[in-house]
Coordinates of C-alpha atoms in Angstrom, one line a residue:
X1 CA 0.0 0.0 0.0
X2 CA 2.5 2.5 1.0
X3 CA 4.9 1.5 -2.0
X4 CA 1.5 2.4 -4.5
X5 CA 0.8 5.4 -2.9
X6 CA 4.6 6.2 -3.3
X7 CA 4.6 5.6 -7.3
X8 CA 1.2 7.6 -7.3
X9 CA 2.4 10.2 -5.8
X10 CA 5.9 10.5 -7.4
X11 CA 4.3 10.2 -10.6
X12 CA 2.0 13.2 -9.6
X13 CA 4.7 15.6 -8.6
X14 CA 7.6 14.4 -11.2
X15 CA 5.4 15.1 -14.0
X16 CA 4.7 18.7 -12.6
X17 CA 8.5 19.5 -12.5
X18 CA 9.3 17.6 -15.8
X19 CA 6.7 19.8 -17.6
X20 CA 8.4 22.3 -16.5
X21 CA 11.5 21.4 -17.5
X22 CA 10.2 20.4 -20.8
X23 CA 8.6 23.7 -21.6
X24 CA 11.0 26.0 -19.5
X25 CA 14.8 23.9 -20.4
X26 CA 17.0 21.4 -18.2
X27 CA 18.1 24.5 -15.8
X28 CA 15.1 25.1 -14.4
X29 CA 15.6 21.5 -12.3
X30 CA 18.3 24.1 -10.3
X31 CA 16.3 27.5 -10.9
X32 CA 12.5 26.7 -10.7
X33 CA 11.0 26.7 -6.7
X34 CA 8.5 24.8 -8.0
X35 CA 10.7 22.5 -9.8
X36 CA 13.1 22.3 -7.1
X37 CA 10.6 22.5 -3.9
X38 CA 9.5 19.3 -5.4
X39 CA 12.7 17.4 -5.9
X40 CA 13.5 18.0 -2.2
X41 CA 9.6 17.2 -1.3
X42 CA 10.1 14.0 -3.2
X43 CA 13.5 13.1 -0.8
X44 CA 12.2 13.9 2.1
X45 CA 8.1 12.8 2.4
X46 CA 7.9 10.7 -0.2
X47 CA 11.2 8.6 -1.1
X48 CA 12.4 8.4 2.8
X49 CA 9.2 7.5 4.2
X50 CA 9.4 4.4 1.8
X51 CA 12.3 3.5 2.6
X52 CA 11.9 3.7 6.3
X53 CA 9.3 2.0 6.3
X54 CA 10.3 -0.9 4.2
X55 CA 12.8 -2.1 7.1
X56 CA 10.8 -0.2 9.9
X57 CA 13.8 2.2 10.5
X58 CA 12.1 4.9 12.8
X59 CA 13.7 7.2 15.7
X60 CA 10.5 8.2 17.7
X61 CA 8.4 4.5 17.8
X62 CA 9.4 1.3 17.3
X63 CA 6.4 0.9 14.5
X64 CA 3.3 2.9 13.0
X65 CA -0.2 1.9 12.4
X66 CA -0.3 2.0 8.1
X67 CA -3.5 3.9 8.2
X68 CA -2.2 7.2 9.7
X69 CA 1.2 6.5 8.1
X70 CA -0.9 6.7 4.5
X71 CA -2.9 9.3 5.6
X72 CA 0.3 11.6 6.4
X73 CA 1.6 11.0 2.9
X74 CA -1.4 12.4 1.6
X75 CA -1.4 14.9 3.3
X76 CA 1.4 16.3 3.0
X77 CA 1.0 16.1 -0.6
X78 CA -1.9 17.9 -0.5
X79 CA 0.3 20.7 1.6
X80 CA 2.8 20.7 -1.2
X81 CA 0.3 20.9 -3.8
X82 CA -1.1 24.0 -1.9
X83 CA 3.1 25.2 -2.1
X84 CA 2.7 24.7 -5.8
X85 CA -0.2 27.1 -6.7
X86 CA 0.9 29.6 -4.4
X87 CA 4.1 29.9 -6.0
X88 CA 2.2 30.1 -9.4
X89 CA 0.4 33.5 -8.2
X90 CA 3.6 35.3 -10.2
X91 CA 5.2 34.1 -13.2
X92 CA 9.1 33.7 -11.5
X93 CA 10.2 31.1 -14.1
X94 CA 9.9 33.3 -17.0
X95 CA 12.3 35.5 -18.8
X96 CA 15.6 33.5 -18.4
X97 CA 17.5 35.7 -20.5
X98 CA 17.3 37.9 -17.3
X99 CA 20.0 35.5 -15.3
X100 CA 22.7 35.9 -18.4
X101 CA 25.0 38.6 -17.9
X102 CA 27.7 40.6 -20.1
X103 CA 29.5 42.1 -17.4
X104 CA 32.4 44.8 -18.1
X105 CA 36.0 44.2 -17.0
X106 CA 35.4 47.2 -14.3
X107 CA 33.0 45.4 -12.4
X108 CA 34.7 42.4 -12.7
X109 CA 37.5 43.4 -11.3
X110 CA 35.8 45.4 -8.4
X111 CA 33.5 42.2 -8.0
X112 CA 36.9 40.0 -7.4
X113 CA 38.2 42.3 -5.3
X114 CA 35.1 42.5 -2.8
X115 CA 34.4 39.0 -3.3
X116 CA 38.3 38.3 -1.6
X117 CA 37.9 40.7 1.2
X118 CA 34.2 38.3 2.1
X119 CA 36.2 35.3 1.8
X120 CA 39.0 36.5 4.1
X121 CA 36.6 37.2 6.3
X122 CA 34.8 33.8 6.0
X123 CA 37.9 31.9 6.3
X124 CA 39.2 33.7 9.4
X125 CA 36.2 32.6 11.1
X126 CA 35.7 28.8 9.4
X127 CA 39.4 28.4 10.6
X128 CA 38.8 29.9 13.9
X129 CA 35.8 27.5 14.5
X130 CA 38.0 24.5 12.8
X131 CA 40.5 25.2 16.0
X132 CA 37.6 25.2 18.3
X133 CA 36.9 22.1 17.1
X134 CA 40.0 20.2 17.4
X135 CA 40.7 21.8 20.7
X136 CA 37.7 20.5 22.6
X137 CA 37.9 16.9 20.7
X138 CA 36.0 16.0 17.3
X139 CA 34.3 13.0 19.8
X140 CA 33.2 16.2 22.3
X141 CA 32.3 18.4 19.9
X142 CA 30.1 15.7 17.3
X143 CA 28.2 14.8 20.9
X144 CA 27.4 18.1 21.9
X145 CA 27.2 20.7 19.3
X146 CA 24.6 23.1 20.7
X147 CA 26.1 23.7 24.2
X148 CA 29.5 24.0 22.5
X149 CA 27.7 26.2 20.2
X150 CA 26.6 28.7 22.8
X151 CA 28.2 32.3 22.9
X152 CA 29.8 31.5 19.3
X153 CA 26.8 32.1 17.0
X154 CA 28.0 35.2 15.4
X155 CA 31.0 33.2 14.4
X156 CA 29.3 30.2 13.1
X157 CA 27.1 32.2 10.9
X158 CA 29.7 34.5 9.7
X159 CA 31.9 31.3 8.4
X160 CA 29.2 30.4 6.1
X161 CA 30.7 33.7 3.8
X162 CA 33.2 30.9 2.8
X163 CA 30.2 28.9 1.0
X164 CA 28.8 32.9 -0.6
X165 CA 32.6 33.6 -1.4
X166 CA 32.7 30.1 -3.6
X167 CA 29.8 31.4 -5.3
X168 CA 30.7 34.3 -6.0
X169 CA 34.2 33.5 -7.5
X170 CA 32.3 31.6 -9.7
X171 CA 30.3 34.2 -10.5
X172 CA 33.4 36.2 -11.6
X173 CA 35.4 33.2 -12.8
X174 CA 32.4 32.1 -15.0
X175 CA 32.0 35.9 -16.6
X176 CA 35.0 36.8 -17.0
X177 CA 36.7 34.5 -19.0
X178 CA 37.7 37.6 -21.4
X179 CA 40.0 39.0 -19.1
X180 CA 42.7 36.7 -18.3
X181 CA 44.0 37.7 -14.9
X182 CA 40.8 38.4 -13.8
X183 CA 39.8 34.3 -14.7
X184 CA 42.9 33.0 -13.3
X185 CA 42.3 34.7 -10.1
X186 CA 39.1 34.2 -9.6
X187 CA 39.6 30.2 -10.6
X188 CA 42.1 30.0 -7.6
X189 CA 39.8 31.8 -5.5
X190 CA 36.6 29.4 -6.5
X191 CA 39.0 26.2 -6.0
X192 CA 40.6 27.7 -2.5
X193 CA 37.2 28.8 -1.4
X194 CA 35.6 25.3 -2.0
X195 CA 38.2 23.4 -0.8
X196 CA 37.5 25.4 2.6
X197 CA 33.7 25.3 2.3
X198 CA 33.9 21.5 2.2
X199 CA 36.5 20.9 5.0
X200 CA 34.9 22.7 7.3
X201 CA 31.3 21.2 6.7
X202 CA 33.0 17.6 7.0
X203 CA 35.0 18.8 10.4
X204 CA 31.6 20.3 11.4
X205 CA 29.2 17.4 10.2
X206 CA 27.5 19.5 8.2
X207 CA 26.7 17.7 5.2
X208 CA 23.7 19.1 4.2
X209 CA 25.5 22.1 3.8
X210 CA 28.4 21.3 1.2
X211 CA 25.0 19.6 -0.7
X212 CA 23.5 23.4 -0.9
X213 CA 26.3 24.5 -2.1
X214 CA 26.4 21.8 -4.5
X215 CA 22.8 22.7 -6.2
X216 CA 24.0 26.4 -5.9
X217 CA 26.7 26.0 -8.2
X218 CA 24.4 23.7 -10.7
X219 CA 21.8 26.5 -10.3
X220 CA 24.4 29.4 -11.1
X221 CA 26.3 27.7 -13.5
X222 CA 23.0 26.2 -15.5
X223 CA 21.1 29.4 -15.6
X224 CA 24.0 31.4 -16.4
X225 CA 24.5 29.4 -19.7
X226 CA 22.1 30.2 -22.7
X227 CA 22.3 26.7 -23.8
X228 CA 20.0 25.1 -21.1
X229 CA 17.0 27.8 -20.9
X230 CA 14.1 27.8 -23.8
X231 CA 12.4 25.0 -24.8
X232 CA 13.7 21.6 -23.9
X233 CA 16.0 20.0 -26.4
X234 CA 17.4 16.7 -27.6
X235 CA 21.1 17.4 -25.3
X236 CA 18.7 18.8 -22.7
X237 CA 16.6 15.5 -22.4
X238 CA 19.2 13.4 -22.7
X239 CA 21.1 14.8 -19.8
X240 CA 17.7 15.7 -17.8
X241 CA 16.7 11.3 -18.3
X242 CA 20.2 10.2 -17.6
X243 CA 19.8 12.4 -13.9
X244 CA 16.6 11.2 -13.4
X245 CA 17.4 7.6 -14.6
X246 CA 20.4 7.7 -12.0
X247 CA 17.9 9.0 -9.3
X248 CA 15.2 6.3 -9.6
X249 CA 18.0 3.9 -9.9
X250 CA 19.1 4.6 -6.4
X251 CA 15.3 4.6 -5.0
X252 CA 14.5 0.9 -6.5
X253 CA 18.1 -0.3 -5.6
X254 CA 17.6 1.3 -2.0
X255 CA 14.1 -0.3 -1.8
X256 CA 14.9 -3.6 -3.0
X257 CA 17.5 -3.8 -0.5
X258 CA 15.2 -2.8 2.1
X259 CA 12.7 -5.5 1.6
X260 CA 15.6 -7.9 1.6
X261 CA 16.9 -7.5 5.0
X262 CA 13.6 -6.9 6.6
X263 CA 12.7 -10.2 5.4
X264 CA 15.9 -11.6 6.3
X265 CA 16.5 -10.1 9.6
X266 CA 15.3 -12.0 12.8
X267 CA 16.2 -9.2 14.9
X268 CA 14.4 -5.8 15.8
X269 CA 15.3 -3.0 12.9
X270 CA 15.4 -0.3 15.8
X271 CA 19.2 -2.1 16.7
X272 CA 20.0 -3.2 13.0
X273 CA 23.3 -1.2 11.7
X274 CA 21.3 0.0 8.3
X275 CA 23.9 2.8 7.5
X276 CA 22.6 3.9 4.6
X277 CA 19.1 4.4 5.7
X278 CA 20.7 5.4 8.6
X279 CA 22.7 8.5 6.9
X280 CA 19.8 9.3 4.6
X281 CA 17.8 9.5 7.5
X282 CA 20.3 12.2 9.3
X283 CA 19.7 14.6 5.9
X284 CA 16.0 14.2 4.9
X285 CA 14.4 12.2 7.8
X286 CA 11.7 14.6 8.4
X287 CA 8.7 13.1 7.2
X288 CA 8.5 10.8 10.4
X289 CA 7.5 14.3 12.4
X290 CA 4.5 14.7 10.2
X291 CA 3.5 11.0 11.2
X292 CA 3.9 11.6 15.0
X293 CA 2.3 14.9 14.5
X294 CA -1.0 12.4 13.3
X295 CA -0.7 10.0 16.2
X296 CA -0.5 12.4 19.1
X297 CA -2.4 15.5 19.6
X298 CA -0.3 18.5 20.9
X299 CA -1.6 22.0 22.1
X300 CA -0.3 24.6 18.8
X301 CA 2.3 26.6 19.1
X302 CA 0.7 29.7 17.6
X303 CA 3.2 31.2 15.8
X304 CA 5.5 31.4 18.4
X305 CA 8.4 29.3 16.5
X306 CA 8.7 31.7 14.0
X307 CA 9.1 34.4 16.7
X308 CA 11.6 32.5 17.7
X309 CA 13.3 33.1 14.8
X310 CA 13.1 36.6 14.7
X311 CA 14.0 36.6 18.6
X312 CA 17.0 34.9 17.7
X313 CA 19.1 38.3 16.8
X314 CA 18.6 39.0 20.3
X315 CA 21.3 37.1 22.9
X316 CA 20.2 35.1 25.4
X317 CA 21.9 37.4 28.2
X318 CA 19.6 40.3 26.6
X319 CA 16.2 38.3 26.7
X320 CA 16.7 35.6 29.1
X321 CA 13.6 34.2 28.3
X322 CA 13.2 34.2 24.3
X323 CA 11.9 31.4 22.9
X324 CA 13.2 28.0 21.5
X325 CA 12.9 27.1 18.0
X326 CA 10.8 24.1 16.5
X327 CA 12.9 21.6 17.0
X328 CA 13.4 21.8 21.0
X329 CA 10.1 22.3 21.4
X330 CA 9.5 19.1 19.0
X331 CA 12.1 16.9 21.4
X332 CA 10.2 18.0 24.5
X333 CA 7.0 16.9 23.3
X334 CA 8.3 14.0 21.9
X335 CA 10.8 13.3 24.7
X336 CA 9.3 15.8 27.9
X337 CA 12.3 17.3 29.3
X338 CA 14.7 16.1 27.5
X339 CA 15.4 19.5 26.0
X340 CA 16.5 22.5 28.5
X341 CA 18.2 25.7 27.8
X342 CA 21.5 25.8 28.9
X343 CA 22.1 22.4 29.8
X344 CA 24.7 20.1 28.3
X345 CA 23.9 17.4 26.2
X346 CA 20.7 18.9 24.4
X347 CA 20.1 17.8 21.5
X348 CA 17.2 18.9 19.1
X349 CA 15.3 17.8 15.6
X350 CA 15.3 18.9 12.3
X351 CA 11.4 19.7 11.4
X352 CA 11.1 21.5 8.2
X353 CA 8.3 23.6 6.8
X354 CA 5.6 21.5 6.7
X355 CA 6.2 20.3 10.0
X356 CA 6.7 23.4 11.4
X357 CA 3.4 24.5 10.2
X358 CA 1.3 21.7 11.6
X359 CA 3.4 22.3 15.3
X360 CA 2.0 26.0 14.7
X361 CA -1.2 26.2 13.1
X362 CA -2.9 22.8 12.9
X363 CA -3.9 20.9 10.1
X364 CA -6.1 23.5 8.6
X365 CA -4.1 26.2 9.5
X366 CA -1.1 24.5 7.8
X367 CA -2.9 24.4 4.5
X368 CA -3.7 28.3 4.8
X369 CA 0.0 28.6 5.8
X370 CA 1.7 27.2 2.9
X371 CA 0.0 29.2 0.2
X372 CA 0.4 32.0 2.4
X373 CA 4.2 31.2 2.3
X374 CA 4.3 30.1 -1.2
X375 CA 2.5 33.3 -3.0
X376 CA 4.5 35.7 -0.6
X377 CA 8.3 33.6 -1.6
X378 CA 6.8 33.8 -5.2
X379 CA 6.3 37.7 -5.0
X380 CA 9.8 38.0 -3.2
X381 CA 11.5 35.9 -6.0
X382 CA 9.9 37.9 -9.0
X383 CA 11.0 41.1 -7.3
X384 CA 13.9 40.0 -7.3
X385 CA 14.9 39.0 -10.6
X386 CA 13.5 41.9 -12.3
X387 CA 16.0 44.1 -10.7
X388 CA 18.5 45.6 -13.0
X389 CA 21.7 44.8 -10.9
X390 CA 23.2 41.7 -11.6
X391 CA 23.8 41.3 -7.9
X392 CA 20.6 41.2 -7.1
X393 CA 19.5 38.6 -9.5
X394 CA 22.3 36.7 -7.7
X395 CA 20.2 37.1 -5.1
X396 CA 17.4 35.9 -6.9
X397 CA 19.3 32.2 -7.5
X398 CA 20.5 32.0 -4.3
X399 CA 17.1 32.7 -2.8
X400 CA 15.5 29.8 -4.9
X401 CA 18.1 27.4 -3.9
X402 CA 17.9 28.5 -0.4
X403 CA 14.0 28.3 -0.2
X404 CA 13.3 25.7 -2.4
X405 CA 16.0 23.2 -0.6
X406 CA 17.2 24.2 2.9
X407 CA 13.5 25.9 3.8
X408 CA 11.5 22.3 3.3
X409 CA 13.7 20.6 5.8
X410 CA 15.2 23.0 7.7
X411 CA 13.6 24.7 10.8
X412 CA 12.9 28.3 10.5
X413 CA 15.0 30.0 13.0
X414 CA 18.6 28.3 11.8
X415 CA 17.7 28.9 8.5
X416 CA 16.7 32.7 8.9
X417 CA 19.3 33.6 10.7
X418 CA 21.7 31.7 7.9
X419 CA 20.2 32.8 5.2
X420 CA 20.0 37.0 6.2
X421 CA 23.8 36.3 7.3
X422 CA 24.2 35.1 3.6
X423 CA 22.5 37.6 1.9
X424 CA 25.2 40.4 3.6
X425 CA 28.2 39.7 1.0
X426 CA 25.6 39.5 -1.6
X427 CA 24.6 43.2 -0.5
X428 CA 28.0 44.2 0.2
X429 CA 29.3 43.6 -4.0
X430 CA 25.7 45.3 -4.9
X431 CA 26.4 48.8 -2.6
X432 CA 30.0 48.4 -4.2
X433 CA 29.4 48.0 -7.4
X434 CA 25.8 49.7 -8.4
X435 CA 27.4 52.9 -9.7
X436 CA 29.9 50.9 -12.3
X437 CA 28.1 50.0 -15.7
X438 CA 27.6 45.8 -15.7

């Protein structure tokens, strides 16, 4: 039943996005939220709960009863269709010609030059953080990130210009291929940059994070390249199958496997070493919230995790008494007290948007939630691109990446806080170079 529902579904929601890409060209699998919104809907509620479920690999119960199990796939398709109209109320996916640049040696060179000063600054605190690391013990550190995290949050959010800096010495490197010096340069700087980005996220356990930057790169470097926008061609569908070939390839294999050793396996699936449901589960395990969510009844938060968002500018010493995000307030309702500001040893969950909605506003209110999200990130993103800086349509990409990956499995207040940190070197090269002529 749940491996039907998972080809219905998947069917459903692929066909959206390939239409898309059909009509629209192969970049818009990198530069399309509703494209991209439903490739990481399809990881994380539709291709995870399969697999979980296949070798009952769950971290809150031991089991759940298939008939709320169904009914939380369906509805959280129905919240992601909801996503999907709301982000149709403005027509963000047209003019692509608006994301190629021809971009004068002047601001090339001043974009190389601003873009080194935000990755000096990046590095000098991803290196400082990488020493913070060593010193206390990888084994400390890996078992307590929160506490250890406590007092240094300008400094973790402030390395993440090494991942912005990669970017944007691409950017450059990418556009300025007329200008020798000013492509060499910038190469070294890209290669330096993302050598940095991705040791750090490994020393850090941050995985999810070197994957963003991943799709950020495919989205600049796709949408930046005249070849893959218009109507889809022959190249286009060959390359767009052979991804989604390799894709489904993965899903059957990993489901195959998964009936295998639940069949084969005496012992309880709670204690079996299943790594690779195991690390999948670490990255998009979310869906399992939505299926608690059904199963126990919990008073609504009202809002008051996205406050805690915005509250989340403030330090602790300031407001004592802010609130907690989504995910310590998930743990403690899941696990009462297991959650407590300040202590040692906490420990919280990843929820994601849809989850975070429910926690807030119901099932009802989630429905009214995500169109209200969706049409307001659709207005944001067609503002945005019809700019006539560059920089800002920069913006523009890195806001779809961010919003259409990192936002459905993230909670809110880590990925505000990251994402307005991020959006500083972007607005730092546009105040430095809006008076030169791109």
């Amino acid at each position: 039943m749940v491996t039907s529902l998972f080809l219905t579904l998947s069917i459903f929601f692929l066909f959206i996005a390939l239409f898309r890409v059909y009509n629209l060209g192969v970049a818009r699998l990198f530069n399309s939220p509703i494209v991209l919104s439903t490739i990481f809907f399809f990881l994380i509620h539709l291709m995870m709960p399969l697999l979980q479920w296949d070798v009952s690999y769950f971290r809150y119960n031991v089991e759940y009863d298939l008939q709320p199990y169904i009914f939380s796939l369906l509805f959280v398709a129905l919240l992601h269709a909801v996503f999907i109209f709301g982000l149709s109320c403005f027509p963000v996916d047209e003019k692509p010609e608006l994301l190629h640049f021809n971009l004068s040696h002047t601001f090339l060179k001043r974009a190389l030059q601003v873009t080194t000063v935000i990755f000096l600054v990046g590095a000098y605190y991803a290196g400082k953080n990488i020493i913070h690391i060593l010193t206390l013990g990888y084994e400390n550190y890996i078992t307590d990130r929160i506490s250890m995290g406590v007092g240094n949050g300008l400094s973790l959010l402030l390395a993440h210009w090494t991942y912005v800096s990669c970017l944007l010495f691409f950017f450059v490197f990418y556009h300025g291929k007329k200008s020798f010096w000013i492509n060499k340069i910038s190469l070294v700087g890209f290669i330096v940059s993302l050598v940095l980005a991705a040791t750090y996220y490994g020393i850090n356990s941050n995985r999810n994070s070197l994957f963003l930057l991943i799709i950020s790169l495919l989205s600049f470097s796709l949408s930046f390249n005249r070849k893959y926008a218009g109507h889809l061609t022959f190249s286009q569908l060959r390359k767009t199958v052979s991804l989604l070939f390799v894709i489904l390839s993965i899903v059957f294999a990993l489901h195959t496997i998964g009936k295998m050793r639940s069949k084969a396996s005496t012992l309880n699936t709670q204690t079996t070493e299943y790594g690779l449901i195991n690390s999948l589960n670490g990255a998009f395990g979310n869906h399992e919230n939505i299926v608690w969510l059904m199963e126990n009844e919990q008073d609504l938060e009202l809002g008051i995790t996205y406050l805690a968002g915005f509250a989340n500018f403030i330090p602790r010493s300031i407001w004592p008494k802010k609130p907690v995000g989504a995910g310590p307030r998930l743990k403690n309702a899941i696990y009462p007290g297991s959650y407590v500001v300040g202590r040692k040893g906490n420990s919280s969950l990843t929820t994601g948007l849809y989850t975070e909605l429910m926690m807030n506003f119901g099932r009802i209110g989630a429905l009214v939630g995500s169109l209200i999200f969706a049409a307001t990130l659709s207005l944001m993103l067609f503002k945005l691109k019809r700019q006539q800086s560059p920089i800002i349509r920069l913006i523009f990409l890195f806001s779809v990446v961010m919003f259409s990956a990192q936002f459905m499995y993230a909670e809110f207040l880590g990925f505000f806080a990251r994402y307005i940190f991020s959006i500083v070197p972007f607005l730092i090269l546009y105040i430095a170079t809006r008076h030169i002529k791109s």
